[in-house]
């Protein structure tokens, strides 16, 4: 069981490291467009050429657009482009160009689209990986904000009791009774739509954090109210210890046992919330990629049939949710959280 927990933790750390390093790992700028290669299918990486010879360095074949049928491509393996590591690629930046270091790419003028391209010829693999970075950073930041609000309000309610407890508990029940997804959509729709990606990122993160504080607050309030009756807390208060000292020394150290699993459950919920906003055009706007905006381009039935690779973000969403919920369940069922 302990090995299983460690394995899950290693997977989680590895996934987050890959996502955080996404701008360096992806072969293309996620905003770079190649209109002549729109809806190009995923590139096939070869290790054996047409003559049956093995190559230590994998390669891709040149792709040629069909002149008869739109968005149809054929491979021309008479032109091979080998995969290279730590490559400097020239990308467009407005009216200028810039060089950036990539983990891997192919010899120019070859192209390697691991997950194909979208309707503008943008590399889906690069957009999915960078979009995961945006969604994860936003969700984890929102969870930190929710936990901060929940710990402050829940601690005050559980420790002070009386009117403060009644007000905080009433507000908590009210927030929990509201459909948070519809509330999130309404709050975001009431704000200006013409926002920069950075402004939209901060606003959505703040909205998610403001809506998600109720569950941590209720949990913290229950833990603090239960621990307040312990003899050592009563002795500290009788000895004249201040409220911040009692909370910091005797009550707050008990919170990680219950807050860590809850935080791990909130992260995928916030990711789905941010994805839903972007799916309806209320999330982080272009040119910043987001899983929701990627899925928005795959809503048309024709696209789903002819460009199935645009559903790649679904695999990422399912994987992230399963990963976080599995980690939360294993932490809740074992002693690992108590060591934090």
Tab-separated table of N, CA and C in Angstrom, residues 181-278:
chain	number	residue	atom	x	y	z
A	181	UNK	N	-21.587	26.036	-10.507
A	181	UNK	CA	-21.203	26.178	-11.908
A	181	UNK	C	-22.015	27.277	-12.583
A	182	UNK	N	-23.331	27.306	-12.321
A	182	UNK	CA	-24.160	28.371	-12.893
A	182	UNK	C	-23.791	29.724	-12.299
A	183	UNK	N	-23.469	29.727	-11.016
A	183	UNK	CA	-23.041	30.977	-10.382
A	183	UNK	C	-21.744	31.475	-11.000
A	184	UNK	N	-20.837	30.559	-11.288
A	184	UNK	CA	-19.570	30.929	-11.922
A	184	UNK	C	-19.799	31.478	-13.321
A	185	UNK	N	-20.666	30.832	-14.090
A	185	UNK	CA	-20.971	31.312	-15.442
A	185	UNK	C	-21.618	32.694	-15.400
A	186	UNK	N	-22.550	32.888	-14.468
A	186	UNK	CA	-23.227	34.183	-14.382
A	186	UNK	C	-22.267	35.287	-13.955
A	187	UNK	N	-21.400	34.994	-12.978
A	187	UNK	CA	-20.452	36.004	-12.505
A	187	UNK	C	-19.467	36.390	-13.596
A	188	UNK	N	-18.988	35.411	-14.355
A	188	UNK	CA	-18.038	35.721	-15.433
A	188	UNK	C	-18.733	36.431	-16.580
A	189	UNK	N	-19.972	36.051	-16.900
A	189	UNK	CA	-20.688	36.700	-18.000
A	189	UNK	C	-21.020	38.149	-17.679
A	190	UNK	N	-21.131	38.479	-16.388
A	190	UNK	CA	-21.433	39.856	-16.002
A	190	UNK	C	-20.233	40.775	-16.139
A	191	UNK	N	-19.060	40.226	-16.364
A	191	UNK	CA	-17.842	41.029	-16.504
A	191	UNK	C	-17.513	41.252	-17.973
A	192	UNK	N	-16.668	42.230	-18.275
A	192	UNK	CA	-16.325	42.499	-19.682
A	192	UNK	C	-15.712	41.277	-20.350
A	193	UNK	N	-16.077	41.070	-21.610
A	193	UNK	CA	-15.540	39.951	-22.370
A	193	UNK	C	-14.215	40.290	-23.034
A	194	UNK	N	-13.982	41.577	-23.266
A	194	UNK	CA	-12.750	42.000	-23.947
A	194	UNK	C	-11.627	42.166	-22.928
A	195	UNK	N	-11.114	41.048	-22.456
A	195	UNK	CA	-10.031	41.048	-21.484
A	195	UNK	C	-8.797	40.411	-22.098
A	196	UNK	N	-7.646	40.823	-21.617
A	196	UNK	CA	-6.409	40.169	-22.038
A	196	UNK	C	-6.332	38.791	-21.375
A	197	UNK	N	-5.522	37.885	-21.906
A	197	UNK	CA	-5.394	36.576	-21.256
A	197	UNK	C	-4.979	36.660	-19.791
A	198	UNK	N	-4.091	37.597	-19.455
A	198	UNK	CA	-3.656	37.723	-18.061
A	198	UNK	C	-4.798	38.194	-17.172
A	199	UNK	N	-5.551	39.192	-17.633
A	199	UNK	CA	-6.690	39.684	-16.852
A	199	UNK	C	-7.740	38.593	-16.666
A	200	UNK	N	-8.045	37.871	-17.731
A	200	UNK	CA	-9.024	36.789	-17.625
A	200	UNK	C	-8.537	35.699	-16.677
A	201	UNK	N	-7.244	35.398	-16.727
A	201	UNK	CA	-6.667	34.384	-15.832
A	201	UNK	C	-6.878	34.781	-14.376
A	202	UNK	N	-6.549	36.014	-14.035
A	202	UNK	CA	-6.662	36.468	-12.642
A	202	UNK	C	-8.125	36.496	-12.202
A	203	UNK	N	-9.017	36.977	-13.069
A	203	UNK	CA	-10.431	37.079	-12.704
A	203	UNK	C	-11.042	35.700	-12.487
A	204	UNK	N	-10.779	34.776	-13.389
A	204	UNK	CA	-11.345	33.432	-13.247
A	204	UNK	C	-10.777	32.739	-12.015
A	205	UNK	N	-9.487	32.919	-11.772
A	205	UNK	CA	-8.885	32.334	-10.576
A	205	UNK	C	-9.536	32.886	-9.313
A	206	UNK	N	-9.776	34.203	-9.281
A	206	UNK	CA	-10.414	34.813	-8.113
A	206	UNK	C	-11.857	34.331	-7.953
A	207	UNK	N	-12.587	34.185	-9.063
A	207	UNK	CA	-13.966	33.703	-8.988
A	207	UNK	C	-14.019	32.269	-8.464
A	208	UNK	N	-13.146	31.423	-8.979
A	208	UNK	CA	-13.115	30.040	-8.498
A	208	UNK	C	-12.776	29.979	-7.013
A	209	UNK	N	-11.789	30.777	-6.594
A	209	UNK	CA	-11.417	30.785	-5.188
A	209	UNK	C	-12.514	31.327	-4.295
A	210	UNK	N	-13.227	32.369	-4.771
A	210	UNK	CA	-14.292	32.966	-3.965
A	210	UNK	C	-15.496	32.038	-3.836
A	211	UNK	N	-15.760	31.245	-4.870
A	211	UNK	CA	-16.902	30.338	-4.824
A	211	UNK	C	-16.577	29.066	-4.044
A	212	UNK	N	-15.307	28.669	-4.029
A	212	UNK	CA	-14.950	27.386	-3.434
A	212	UNK	C	-14.550	27.411	-1.974
A	213	UNK	N	-14.717	28.530	-1.266
A	213	UNK	CA	-14.245	28.612	0.115
A	213	UNK	C	-15.152	27.889	1.099
A	214	UNK	N	-16.400	27.608	0.734
A	214	UNK	CA	-17.387	27.138	1.708
A	214	UNK	C	-17.047	25.748	2.253
A	215	UNK	N	-16.672	24.822	1.390
A	215	UNK	CA	-16.366	23.463	1.866
A	215	UNK	C	-15.161	23.442	2.809
A	216	UNK	N	-14.047	24.109	2.474
A	216	UNK	CA	-12.958	24.157	3.460
A	216	UNK	C	-13.361	24.836	4.765
A	217	UNK	N	-14.171	25.900	4.675
A	217	UNK	CA	-14.576	26.604	5.892
A	217	UNK	C	-15.404	25.700	6.800
A	218	UNK	N	-16.329	24.962	6.224
A	218	UNK	CA	-17.155	24.070	7.047
A	218	UNK	C	-16.316	22.967	7.682
A	219	UNK	N	-15.363	22.444	6.923
A	219	UNK	CA	-14.502	21.388	7.452
A	219	UNK	C	-13.599	21.916	8.563
A	220	UNK	N	-13.007	23.090	8.343
A	220	UNK	CA	-12.124	23.681	9.356
A	220	UNK	C	-12.912	24.040	10.608
A	221	UNK	N	-14.100	24.562	10.419
A	221	UNK	CA	-14.938	24.922	11.570
A	221	UNK	C	-15.232	23.704	12.433
A	222	UNK	N	-15.526	22.557	11.806
A	222	UNK	CA	-15.813	21.342	12.569
A	222	UNK	C	-14.577	20.851	13.319
A	223	UNK	N	-13.406	20.896	12.680
A	223	UNK	CA	-12.177	20.433	13.329
A	223	UNK	C	-11.814	21.335	14.504
A	224	UNK	N	-11.875	22.649	14.292
A	224	UNK	CA	-11.498	23.591	15.352
A	224	UNK	C	-12.486	23.531	16.508
A	225	UNK	N	-13.783	23.448	16.203
A	225	UNK	CA	-14.781	23.381	17.272
A	225	UNK	C	-14.622	22.114	18.102
A	226	UNK	N	-14.254	21.011	17.452
A	226	UNK	CA	-14.038	19.764	18.192
A	226	UNK	C	-12.769	19.821	19.035
A	227	UNK	N	-11.701	20.381	18.466
A	227	UNK	CA	-10.428	20.442	19.193
A	227	UNK	C	-10.441	21.484	20.299
A	228	UNK	N	-11.336	22.458	20.208
A	228	UNK	CA	-11.379	23.520	21.218
A	228	UNK	C	-11.732	22.974	22.594
A	229	UNK	N	-12.450	21.854	22.631
A	229	UNK	CA	-12.867	21.279	23.912
A	229	UNK	C	-11.793	20.421	24.559
A	230	UNK	N	-10.656	20.231	23.920
A	230	UNK	CA	-9.591	19.416	24.503
A	230	UNK	C	-8.976	20.105	25.723
A	231	UNK	N	-8.429	19.298	26.616
A	231	UNK	CA	-7.887	19.829	27.872
A	231	UNK	C	-6.695	20.752	27.631
A	232	UNK	N	-5.839	20.407	26.665
A	232	UNK	CA	-4.653	21.243	26.470
A	232	UNK	C	-5.019	22.607	25.897
A	233	UNK	N	-6.101	22.682	25.131
A	233	UNK	CA	-6.555	23.982	24.637
A	233	UNK	C	-7.142	24.795	25.783
A	234	UNK	N	-7.931	24.138	26.625
A	234	UNK	CA	-8.495	24.831	27.788
A	234	UNK	C	-7.395	25.328	28.720
A	235	UNK	N	-6.356	24.512	28.908
A	235	UNK	CA	-5.242	24.917	29.771
A	235	UNK	C	-4.501	26.108	29.184
A	236	UNK	N	-4.318	26.119	27.884
A	236	UNK	CA	-3.629	27.243	27.246
A	236	UNK	C	-4.438	28.520	27.374
A	237	UNK	N	-5.753	28.427	27.183
A	237	UNK	CA	-6.591	29.622	27.318
A	237	UNK	C	-6.624	30.104	28.766
A	238	UNK	N	-6.654	29.163	29.721
A	238	UNK	CA	-6.660	29.548	31.135
A	238	UNK	C	-5.355	30.232	31.523
A	239	UNK	N	-4.253	29.795	30.889
A	239	UNK	CA	-2.943	30.387	31.191
A	239	UNK	C	-2.766	31.755	30.555
A	240	UNK	N	-3.759	32.210	29.802
A	240	UNK	CA	-3.701	33.543	29.212
A	240	UNK	C	-3.151	33.597	27.805
A	241	UNK	N	-3.061	32.454	27.132
A	241	UNK	CA	-2.565	32.448	25.751
A	241	UNK	C	-3.546	33.188	24.851
A	242	UNK	N	-3.014	33.948	23.917
A	242	UNK	CA	-3.857	34.710	23.004
A	242	UNK	C	-4.518	33.784	21.988
A	243	UNK	N	-5.573	34.299	21.362
A	243	UNK	CA	-6.286	33.498	20.353
A	243	UNK	C	-5.385	33.108	19.187
A	244	UNK	N	-4.593	34.038	18.595
A	244	UNK	CA	-3.687	33.605	17.512
A	244	UNK	C	-2.707	32.528	17.944
A	245	UNK	N	-2.223	32.619	19.205
A	245	UNK	CA	-1.274	31.608	19.685
A	245	UNK	C	-1.948	30.243	19.804
A	246	UNK	N	-3.153	30.214	20.348
A	246	UNK	CA	-3.860	28.937	20.501
A	246	UNK	C	-4.156	28.325	19.136
A	247	UNK	N	-4.596	29.162	18.203
A	247	UNK	CA	-4.891	28.645	16.865
A	247	UNK	C	-3.629	28.121	16.194
A	248	UNK	N	-2.566	28.917	16.265
A	248	UNK	CA	-1.333	28.542	15.561
A	248	UNK	C	-0.653	27.342	16.200
A	249	UNK	N	-0.694	27.235	17.513
A	249	UNK	CA	0.079	26.199	18.218
A	249	UNK	C	-0.711	24.906	18.412
A	250	UNK	N	-2.004	25.002	18.653
A	250	UNK	CA	-2.753	23.814	19.067
A	250	UNK	C	-3.825	23.365	18.074
A	251	UNK	N	-4.390	24.277	17.294
A	251	UNK	CA	-5.538	23.910	16.464
A	251	UNK	C	-5.192	23.763	14.982
A	252	UNK	N	-4.486	24.739	14.420
A	252	UNK	CA	-4.198	24.696	12.986
A	252	UNK	C	-3.328	23.512	12.565
A	253	UNK	N	-2.382	23.023	13.404
A	253	UNK	CA	-1.604	21.843	12.976
A	253	UNK	C	-2.439	20.597	12.708
A	254	UNK	N	-3.694	20.563	13.169
A	254	UNK	CA	-4.543	19.404	12.915
A	254	UNK	C	-5.248	19.467	11.561
A	255	UNK	N	-5.154	20.583	10.863
A	255	UNK	CA	-5.931	20.772	9.643
A	255	UNK	C	-5.400	20.035	8.416
A	256	UNK	N	-4.077	19.877	8.224
A	256	UNK	CA	-3.629	19.201	6.995
A	256	UNK	C	-4.217	17.821	6.784
A	257	UNK	N	-4.528	17.106	7.871
A	257	UNK	CA	-5.075	15.755	7.734
A	257	UNK	C	-6.374	15.765	6.937
A	258	UNK	N	-7.178	16.806	7.085
A	258	UNK	CA	-8.465	16.869	6.390
A	258	UNK	C	-8.426	17.794	5.176
A	259	UNK	N	-7.531	18.780	5.189
A	259	UNK	CA	-7.523	19.749	4.097
A	259	UNK	C	-6.802	19.245	2.852
A	260	UNK	N	-5.765	18.438	3.024
A	260	UNK	CA	-5.019	17.960	1.851
A	260	UNK	C	-5.892	17.114	0.938
A	261	UNK	N	-6.630	16.104	1.444
A	261	UNK	CA	-7.521	15.370	0.535
A	261	UNK	C	-8.591	16.250	-0.099
A	262	UNK	N	-9.121	17.211	0.667
A	262	UNK	CA	-10.124	18.107	0.100
A	262	UNK	C	-9.532	18.960	-1.010
A	263	UNK	N	-8.326	19.468	-0.808
A	263	UNK	CA	-7.675	20.273	-1.846
A	263	UNK	C	-7.454	19.459	-3.113
A	264	UNK	N	-7.090	18.197	-2.955
A	264	UNK	CA	-6.875	17.341	-4.121
A	264	UNK	C	-8.176	17.069	-4.863
A	265	UNK	N	-9.302	17.128	-4.181
A	265	UNK	CA	-10.591	16.985	-4.844
A	265	UNK	C	-11.029	18.276	-5.519
A	266	UNK	N	-10.646	19.404	-4.952
A	266	UNK	CA	-11.057	20.685	-5.525
A	266	UNK	C	-10.319	21.001	-6.821
A	267	UNK	N	-9.070	20.569	-6.951
A	267	UNK	CA	-8.291	20.906	-8.150
A	267	UNK	C	-8.978	20.428	-9.424
A	268	UNK	N	-9.364	19.141	-9.561
A	268	UNK	CA	-10.052	18.751	-10.799
A	268	UNK	C	-11.397	19.427	-10.985
A	269	UNK	N	-12.102	19.732	-9.888
A	269	UNK	CA	-13.369	20.444	-10.025
A	269	UNK	C	-13.152	21.839	-10.599
A	270	UNK	N	-12.116	22.521	-10.139
A	270	UNK	CA	-11.825	23.850	-10.661
A	270	UNK	C	-11.331	23.780	-12.105
A	271	UNK	N	-10.589	22.731	-12.445
A	271	UNK	CA	-10.161	22.567	-13.838
A	271	UNK	C	-11.378	22.408	-14.745
A	272	UNK	N	-12.346	21.606	-14.312
A	272	UNK	CA	-13.564	21.435	-15.102
A	272	UNK	C	-14.355	22.737	-15.172
A	273	UNK	N	-14.355	23.507	-14.086
A	273	UNK	CA	-15.033	24.800	-14.118
A	273	UNK	C	-14.391	25.758	-15.097
A	274	UNK	N	-13.064	25.837	-15.083
A	274	UNK	CA	-12.359	26.709	-16.032
A	274	UNK	C	-12.550	26.230	-17.461
A	275	UNK	N	-12.549	24.917	-17.662
A	275	UNK	CA	-12.767	24.374	-19.000
A	275	UNK	C	-14.164	24.702	-19.501
A	276	UNK	N	-15.151	24.628	-18.616
A	276	UNK	CA	-16.522	24.965	-19.006
A	276	UNK	C	-16.630	26.428	-19.408
A	277	UNK	N	-16.005	27.315	-18.648
A	277	UNK	CA	-16.018	28.731	-19.016
A	277	UNK	C	-15.397	28.948	-20.388
A	278	UNK	N	-14.251	28.347	-20.633
A	278	UNK	CA	-13.592	28.515	-21.929
A	278	UNK	C	-14.405	27.889	-23.048
